[in-house]
XYZ file of C-alpha atoms in Angstrom:
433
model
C 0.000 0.000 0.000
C 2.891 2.245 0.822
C 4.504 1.154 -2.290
C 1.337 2.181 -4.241
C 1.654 5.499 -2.516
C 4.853 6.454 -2.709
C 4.597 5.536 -6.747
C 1.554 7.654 -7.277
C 3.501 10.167 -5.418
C 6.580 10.129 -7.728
C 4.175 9.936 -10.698
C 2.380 13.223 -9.507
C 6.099 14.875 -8.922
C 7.034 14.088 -12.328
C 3.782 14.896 -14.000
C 4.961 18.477 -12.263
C 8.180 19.087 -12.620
C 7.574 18.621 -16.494
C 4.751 20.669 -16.728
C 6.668 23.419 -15.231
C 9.750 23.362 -17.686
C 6.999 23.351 -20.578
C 5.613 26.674 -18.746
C 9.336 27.942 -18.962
C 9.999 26.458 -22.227
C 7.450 29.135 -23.484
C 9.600 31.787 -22.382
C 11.463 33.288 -25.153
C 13.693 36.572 -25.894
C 11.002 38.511 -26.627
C 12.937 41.884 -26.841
C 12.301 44.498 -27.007
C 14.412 44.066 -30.386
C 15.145 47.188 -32.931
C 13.197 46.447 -36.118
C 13.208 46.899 -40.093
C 11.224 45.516 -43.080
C 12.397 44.921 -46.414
C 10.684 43.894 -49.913
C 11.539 41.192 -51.668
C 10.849 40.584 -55.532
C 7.486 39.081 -56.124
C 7.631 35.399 -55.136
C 11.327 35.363 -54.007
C 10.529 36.045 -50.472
C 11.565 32.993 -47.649
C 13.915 30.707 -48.904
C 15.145 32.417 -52.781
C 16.043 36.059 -50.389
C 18.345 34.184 -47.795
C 21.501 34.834 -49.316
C 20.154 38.234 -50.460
C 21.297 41.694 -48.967
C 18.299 43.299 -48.964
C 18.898 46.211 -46.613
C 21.441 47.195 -49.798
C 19.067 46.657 -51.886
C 16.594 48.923 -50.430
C 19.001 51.327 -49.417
C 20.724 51.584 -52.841
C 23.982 50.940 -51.345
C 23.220 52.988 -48.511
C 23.433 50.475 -45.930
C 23.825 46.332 -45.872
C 23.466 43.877 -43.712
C 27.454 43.240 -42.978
C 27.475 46.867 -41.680
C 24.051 46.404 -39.203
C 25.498 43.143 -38.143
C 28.808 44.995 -37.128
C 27.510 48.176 -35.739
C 23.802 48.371 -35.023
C 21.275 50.608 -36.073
C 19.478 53.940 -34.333
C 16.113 54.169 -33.700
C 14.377 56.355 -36.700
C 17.220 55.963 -38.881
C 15.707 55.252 -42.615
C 15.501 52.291 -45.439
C 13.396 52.592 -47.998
C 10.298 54.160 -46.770
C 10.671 52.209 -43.128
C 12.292 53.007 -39.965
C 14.148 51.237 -37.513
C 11.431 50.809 -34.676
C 11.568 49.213 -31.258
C 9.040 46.056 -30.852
C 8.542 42.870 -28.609
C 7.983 39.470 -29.982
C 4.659 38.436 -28.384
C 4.379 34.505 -26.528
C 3.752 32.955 -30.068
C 6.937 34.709 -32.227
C 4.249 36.184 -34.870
C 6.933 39.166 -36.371
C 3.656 40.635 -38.449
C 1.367 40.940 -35.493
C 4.025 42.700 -33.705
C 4.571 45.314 -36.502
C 1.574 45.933 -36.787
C 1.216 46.659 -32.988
C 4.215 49.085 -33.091
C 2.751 50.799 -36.534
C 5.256 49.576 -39.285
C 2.867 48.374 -41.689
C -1.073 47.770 -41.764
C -0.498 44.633 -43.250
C -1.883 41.903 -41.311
C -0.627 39.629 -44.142
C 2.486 40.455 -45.268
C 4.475 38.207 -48.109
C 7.527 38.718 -49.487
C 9.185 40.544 -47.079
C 12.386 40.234 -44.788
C 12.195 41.213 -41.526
C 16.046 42.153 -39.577
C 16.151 42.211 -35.586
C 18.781 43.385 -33.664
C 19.826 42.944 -29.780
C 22.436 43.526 -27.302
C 23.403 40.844 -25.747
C 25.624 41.364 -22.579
C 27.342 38.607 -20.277
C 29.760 39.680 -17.669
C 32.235 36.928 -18.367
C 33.159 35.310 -21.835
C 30.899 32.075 -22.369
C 32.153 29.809 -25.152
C 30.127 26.790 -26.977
C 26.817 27.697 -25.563
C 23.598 26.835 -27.536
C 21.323 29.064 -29.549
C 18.242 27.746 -30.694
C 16.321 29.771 -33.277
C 12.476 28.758 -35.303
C 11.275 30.285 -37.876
C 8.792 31.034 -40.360
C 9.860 30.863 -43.084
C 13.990 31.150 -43.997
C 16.462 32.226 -41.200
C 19.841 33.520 -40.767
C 21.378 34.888 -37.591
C 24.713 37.214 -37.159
C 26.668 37.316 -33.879
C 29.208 40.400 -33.603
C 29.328 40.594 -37.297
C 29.900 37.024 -38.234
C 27.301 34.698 -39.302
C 26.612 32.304 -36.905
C 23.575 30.147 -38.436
C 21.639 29.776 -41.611
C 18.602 27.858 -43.048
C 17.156 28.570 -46.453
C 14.253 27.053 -46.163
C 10.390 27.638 -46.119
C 8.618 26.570 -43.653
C 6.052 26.945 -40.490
C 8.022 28.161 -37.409
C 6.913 25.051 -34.898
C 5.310 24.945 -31.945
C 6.248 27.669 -29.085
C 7.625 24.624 -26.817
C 11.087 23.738 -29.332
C 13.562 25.209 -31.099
C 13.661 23.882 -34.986
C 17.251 24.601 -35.711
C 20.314 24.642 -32.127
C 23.989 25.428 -32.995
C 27.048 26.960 -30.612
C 28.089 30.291 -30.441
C 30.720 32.031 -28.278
C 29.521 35.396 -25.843
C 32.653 37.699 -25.537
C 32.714 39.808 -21.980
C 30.494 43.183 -22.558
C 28.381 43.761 -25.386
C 27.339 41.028 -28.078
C 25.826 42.547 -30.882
C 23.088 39.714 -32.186
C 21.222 40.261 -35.507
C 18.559 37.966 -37.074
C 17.422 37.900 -40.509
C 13.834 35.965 -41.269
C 12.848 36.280 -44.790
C 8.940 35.379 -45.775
C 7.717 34.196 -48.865
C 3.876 33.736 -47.761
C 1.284 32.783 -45.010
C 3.162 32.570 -41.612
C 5.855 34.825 -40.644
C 7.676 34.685 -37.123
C 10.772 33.590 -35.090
C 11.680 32.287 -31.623
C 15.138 33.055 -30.002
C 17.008 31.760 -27.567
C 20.484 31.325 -25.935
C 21.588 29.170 -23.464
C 24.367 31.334 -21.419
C 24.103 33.612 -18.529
C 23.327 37.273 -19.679
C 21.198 40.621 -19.709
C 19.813 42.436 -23.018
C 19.487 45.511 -24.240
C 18.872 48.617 -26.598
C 21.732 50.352 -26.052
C 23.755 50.675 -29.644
C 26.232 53.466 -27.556
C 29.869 51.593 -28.232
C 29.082 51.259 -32.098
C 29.778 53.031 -34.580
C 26.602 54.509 -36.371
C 25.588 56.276 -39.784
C 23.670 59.621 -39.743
C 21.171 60.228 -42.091
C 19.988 64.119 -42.994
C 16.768 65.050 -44.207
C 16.733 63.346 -47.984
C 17.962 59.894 -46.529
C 20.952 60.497 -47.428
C 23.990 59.343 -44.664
C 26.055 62.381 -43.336
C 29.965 61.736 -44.248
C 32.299 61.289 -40.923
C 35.934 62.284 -40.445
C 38.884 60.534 -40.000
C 40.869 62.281 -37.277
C 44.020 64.138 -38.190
C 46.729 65.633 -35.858
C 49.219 68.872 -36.634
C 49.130 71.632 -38.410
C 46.593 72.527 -40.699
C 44.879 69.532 -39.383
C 41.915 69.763 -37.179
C 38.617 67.847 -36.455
C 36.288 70.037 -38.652
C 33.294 67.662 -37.992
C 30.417 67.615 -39.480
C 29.499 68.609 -35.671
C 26.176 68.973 -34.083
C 25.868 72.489 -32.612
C 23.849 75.010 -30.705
C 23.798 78.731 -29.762
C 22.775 80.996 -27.408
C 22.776 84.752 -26.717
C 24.658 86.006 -23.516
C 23.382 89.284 -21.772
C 24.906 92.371 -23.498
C 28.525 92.894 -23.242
C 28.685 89.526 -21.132
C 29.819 87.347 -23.939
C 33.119 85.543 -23.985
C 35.419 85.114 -21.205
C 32.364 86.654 -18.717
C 30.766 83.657 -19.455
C 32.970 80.733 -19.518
C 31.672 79.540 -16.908
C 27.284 80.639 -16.900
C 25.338 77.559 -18.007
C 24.193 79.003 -20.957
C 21.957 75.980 -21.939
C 20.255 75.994 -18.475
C 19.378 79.948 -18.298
C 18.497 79.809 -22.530
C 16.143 76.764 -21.795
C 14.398 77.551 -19.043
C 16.177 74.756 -16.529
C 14.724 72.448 -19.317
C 18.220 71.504 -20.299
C 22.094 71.969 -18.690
C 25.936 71.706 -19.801
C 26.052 68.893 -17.627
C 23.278 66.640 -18.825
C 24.442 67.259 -22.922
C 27.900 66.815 -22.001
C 26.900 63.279 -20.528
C 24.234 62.339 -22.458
C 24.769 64.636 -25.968
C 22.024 66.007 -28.111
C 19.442 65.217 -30.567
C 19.691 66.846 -33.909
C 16.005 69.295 -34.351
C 15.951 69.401 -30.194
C 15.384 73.245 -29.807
C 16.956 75.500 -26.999
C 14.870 78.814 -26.958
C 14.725 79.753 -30.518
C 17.511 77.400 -31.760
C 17.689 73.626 -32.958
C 20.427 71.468 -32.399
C 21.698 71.571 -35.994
C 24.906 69.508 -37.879
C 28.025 71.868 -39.483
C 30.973 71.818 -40.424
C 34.078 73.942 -39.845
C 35.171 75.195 -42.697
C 39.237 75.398 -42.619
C 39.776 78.747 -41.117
C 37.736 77.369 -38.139
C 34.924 80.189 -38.396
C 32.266 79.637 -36.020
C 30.372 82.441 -37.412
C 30.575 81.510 -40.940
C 29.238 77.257 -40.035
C 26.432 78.941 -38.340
C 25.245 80.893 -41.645
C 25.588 78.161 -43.585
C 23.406 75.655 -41.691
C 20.382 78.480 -41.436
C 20.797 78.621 -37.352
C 21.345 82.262 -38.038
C 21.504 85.229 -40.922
C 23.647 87.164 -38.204
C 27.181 87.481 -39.845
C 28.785 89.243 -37.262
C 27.142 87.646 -34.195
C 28.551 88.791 -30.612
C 27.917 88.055 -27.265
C 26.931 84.466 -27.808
C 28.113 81.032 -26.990
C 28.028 77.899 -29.244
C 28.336 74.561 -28.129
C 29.238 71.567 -30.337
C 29.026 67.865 -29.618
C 30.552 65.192 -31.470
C 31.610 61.667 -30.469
C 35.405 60.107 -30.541
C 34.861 56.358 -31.535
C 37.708 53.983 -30.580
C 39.127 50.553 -30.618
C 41.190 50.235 -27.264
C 41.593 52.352 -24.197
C 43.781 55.552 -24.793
C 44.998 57.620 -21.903
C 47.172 60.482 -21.095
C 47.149 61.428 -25.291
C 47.161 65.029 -26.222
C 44.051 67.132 -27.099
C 44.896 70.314 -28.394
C 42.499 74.289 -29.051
C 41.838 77.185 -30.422
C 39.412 79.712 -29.813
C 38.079 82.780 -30.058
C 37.301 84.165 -27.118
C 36.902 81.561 -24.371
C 36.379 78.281 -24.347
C 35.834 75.108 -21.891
C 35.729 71.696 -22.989
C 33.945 68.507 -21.446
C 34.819 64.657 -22.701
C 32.154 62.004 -21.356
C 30.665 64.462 -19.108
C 33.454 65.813 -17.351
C 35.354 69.710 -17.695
C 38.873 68.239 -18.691
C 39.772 72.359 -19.663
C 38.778 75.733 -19.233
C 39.857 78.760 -20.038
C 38.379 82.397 -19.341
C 40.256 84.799 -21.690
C 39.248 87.122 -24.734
C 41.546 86.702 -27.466
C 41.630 85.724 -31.352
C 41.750 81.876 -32.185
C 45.590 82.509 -33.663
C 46.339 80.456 -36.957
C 45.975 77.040 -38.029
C 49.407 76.149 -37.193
C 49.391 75.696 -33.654
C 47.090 75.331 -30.621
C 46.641 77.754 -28.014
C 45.810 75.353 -25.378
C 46.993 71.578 -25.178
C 46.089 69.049 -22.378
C 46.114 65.618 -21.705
C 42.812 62.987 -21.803
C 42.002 59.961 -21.514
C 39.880 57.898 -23.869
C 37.356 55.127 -22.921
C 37.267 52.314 -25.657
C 33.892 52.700 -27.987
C 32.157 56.304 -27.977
C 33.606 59.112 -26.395
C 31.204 62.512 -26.077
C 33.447 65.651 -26.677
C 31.772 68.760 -25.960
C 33.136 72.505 -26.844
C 32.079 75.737 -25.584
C 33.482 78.891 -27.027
C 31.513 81.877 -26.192
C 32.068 85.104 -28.367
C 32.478 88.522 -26.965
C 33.447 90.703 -30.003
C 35.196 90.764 -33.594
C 35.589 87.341 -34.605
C 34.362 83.771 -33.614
C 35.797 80.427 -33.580
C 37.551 77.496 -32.918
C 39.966 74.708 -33.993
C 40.172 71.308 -31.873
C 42.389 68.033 -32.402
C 43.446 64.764 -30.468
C 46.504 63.497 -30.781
C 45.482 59.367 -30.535
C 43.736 56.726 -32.499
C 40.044 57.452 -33.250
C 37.902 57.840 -36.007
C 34.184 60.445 -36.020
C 30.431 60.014 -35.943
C 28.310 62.457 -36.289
C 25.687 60.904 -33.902
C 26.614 62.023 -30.009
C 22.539 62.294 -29.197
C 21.410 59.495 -26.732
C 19.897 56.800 -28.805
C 15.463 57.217 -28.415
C 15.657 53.378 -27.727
C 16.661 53.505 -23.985
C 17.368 50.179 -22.750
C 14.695 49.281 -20.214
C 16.459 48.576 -17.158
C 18.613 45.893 -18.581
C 15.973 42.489 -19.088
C 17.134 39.910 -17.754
C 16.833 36.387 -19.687
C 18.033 32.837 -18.966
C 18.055 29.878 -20.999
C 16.337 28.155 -17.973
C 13.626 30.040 -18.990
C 13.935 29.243 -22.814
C 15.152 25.519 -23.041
C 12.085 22.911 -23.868
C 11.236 20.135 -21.864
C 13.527 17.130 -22.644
């Protein structure tokens, strides 16, 4: 009788224990990802637009999908008519319910069409030969830190929510894993499940990569290599703003007034763009945050003209600020940064005042700087900020670095904020065995 017990018992306990890994099999990363849609030809959709860069296509060159795979995407930046927009998966994987939810398309039934989602994936230790499992309706192929990883040409229903279809090994670096997958839909279904099984958080945040900026038309704004000596200067394009001083309190008087704070109300402050930089078309009293660049002589003035923030070609008493981030591959410190300016100017690099200097004066020639000081430079993105605020006469400024770095013109926090890190664990993803 015990016996009969005790294996009715053990029945029960097994009968629970697998009905509660099935519950967490259902779990999947969800996101939320970073989306974009692409056409495909008529009837070459799923399995025929595998192999096929279609973010090229539909950029014209513009973009592809080795450089997303590499280096992310920002939220709002253009292909073809679409925008990269922010979405979560919902329980059953459906990719055109979801995009329809977050206002992509009003297609409920979308064929032909590739869909690319991208993900940060970061573990605090390097985990090697740990499994990803991926379904998918219908072709698939996945990117990990710019390689390709995994790929099925095939068309097919994406399974159940309780398995993976296709499970291969990967390696997680220590940091930031930038994961990218690719599903490409030739009709009916459409929809993916993801999952890895490692240790590690996700995330939104694109920050450490290097990013394209697109203006108005489409179009993606040129960067600079940087360039150290004479005649040599980081010209940009930077993104900048001005604002008006009192009368006759322009230039060294206000080196140190928080221009941005009194012009905005207390809406905005040096310290919160020097951390967190600027969105291009974010206004500051009558201004917008607007891209130039310096032309050689280093004429403040003359950039601000040109780019429509003003008509004023002899503008005093004012203060500009420009913003521009310092992308790197290693750690650099104790390198020389060296300025010019016309009158004062103070300088921040990720959010802290690393010079100042109160003075009137002319910005000298291109030959040499007026001011040179040592920094230290984080590996990925590094957001310099300048300050040069005009009393009289002339206006402007010349800056350079003396390390290894190259420019992007995007130092604005990305709109996709990650949302407090999500937490996901393959013991939430695996299927019952």
């Amino acid at each position: 009788m015990y016996k009969k017990f005790f294996l009715i018992g053990l029945a029960c306990l097994i009968n629970f224990l697998m009905t509660t890994n099935i519950s967490q099999a259902q779990e999947r990363l969800t996101g939320p990802w970073l989306w974009m849609i692409t056409l495909t030809e008529l009837n070459q959709g799923g399995q025929a637009s595998t192999d096929i860069d279609s973010l090229n296509e539909a950029s014209k060159g513009r973009t592809s999908e080795e450089q997303i795979a590499e280096n992310g995407a920002k939220e709002g930046d253009p292909v073809s008519g679409y925008k990269w927009t922010s979405g979560e998966l919902p329980a059953d994987g459906n990719i055109n319910a979801m995009l329809v939810d977050i206002g992509m398309t009003e297609i409920a039934d979308f064929n032909d069409v590739t869909s690319y989602a991208i993900i940060i994936i970061e573990s605090d230790r390097e985990q090697r030969n740990v499994t990803m499992g991926v379904s998918s309706d219908d072709s698939i192929k996945v990117w990990l830190n710019g390689s390709v990883v995994h790929k099925n040409a095939v068309n097919r229903g994406r399974g159940g929510p309780n398995e993976f279809q296709d499970e291969f090994q990967v390696n997680l670096k220590e940091g930031a894993n930038l994961l990218m997958v690719k599903v490409s839909e030739r009709g009916g279904g459409w929809g993916m499940n993801v999952g890895i099984d490692a240790d590690f958080e996700h995330s939104l945040n694109f920050d450490d990569y290097e990013h394209v900026e697109f203006d108005a038309q489409g179009d993606p704004i040129p960067v600079q290599e940087n360039e150290w000596g004479a005649n040599r200067r980081i010209t940009g394009p930077w993104l900048w703003m001005i604002t008006p001083t009192k009368a006759n309190q322009g230039g060294q008087a206000s080196t140190n007034v928080d221009s941005l704070d009194e012009e905005s109300n207390g809406k905005v402050t040096e310290e919160e763009v020097a951390k967190n930089g600027a969105r291009k078309g974010d206004t500051v009293g009558d201004y917008k945050w607007t891209f130039g660049t310096l032309p050689a002589d280093g004429n403040i003035n003359a950039t601000v003209v040109s780019i429509g923030m003003t008509n004023v070609a002899d503008f005093n008493d004012v203060t500009s600020y420009a913003l521009i981030t310092l992308k790197t591959a290693k750690a650099q410190r104790d390198v020389t940064m060296g300025v010019n300016s016309d009158d004062s100017i103070k300088v921040w690099l990720n959010g802290e005042v690393v010079h100042t200097n109160a003075v009137n004066r002319g910005r000298g020639n291109a030959n040499t700087f007026q001011d040179t000081f040592d920094v230290d430079l984080k590996r990925g993105s590094n957001l310099l900020m300048v300050k040069v605020s005009e009393r009289g006469g002339g206006w402007g400024m010349y800056v350079g670095i003396d390390a290894d770095f190259a420019l992007t013109s995007t130092p604005g926090s990305l709109s996709v904020e990650p949302t407090g890190k999500l937490i996901t664990k393959w013991g939430e993803l695996k299927r019952a065995r």
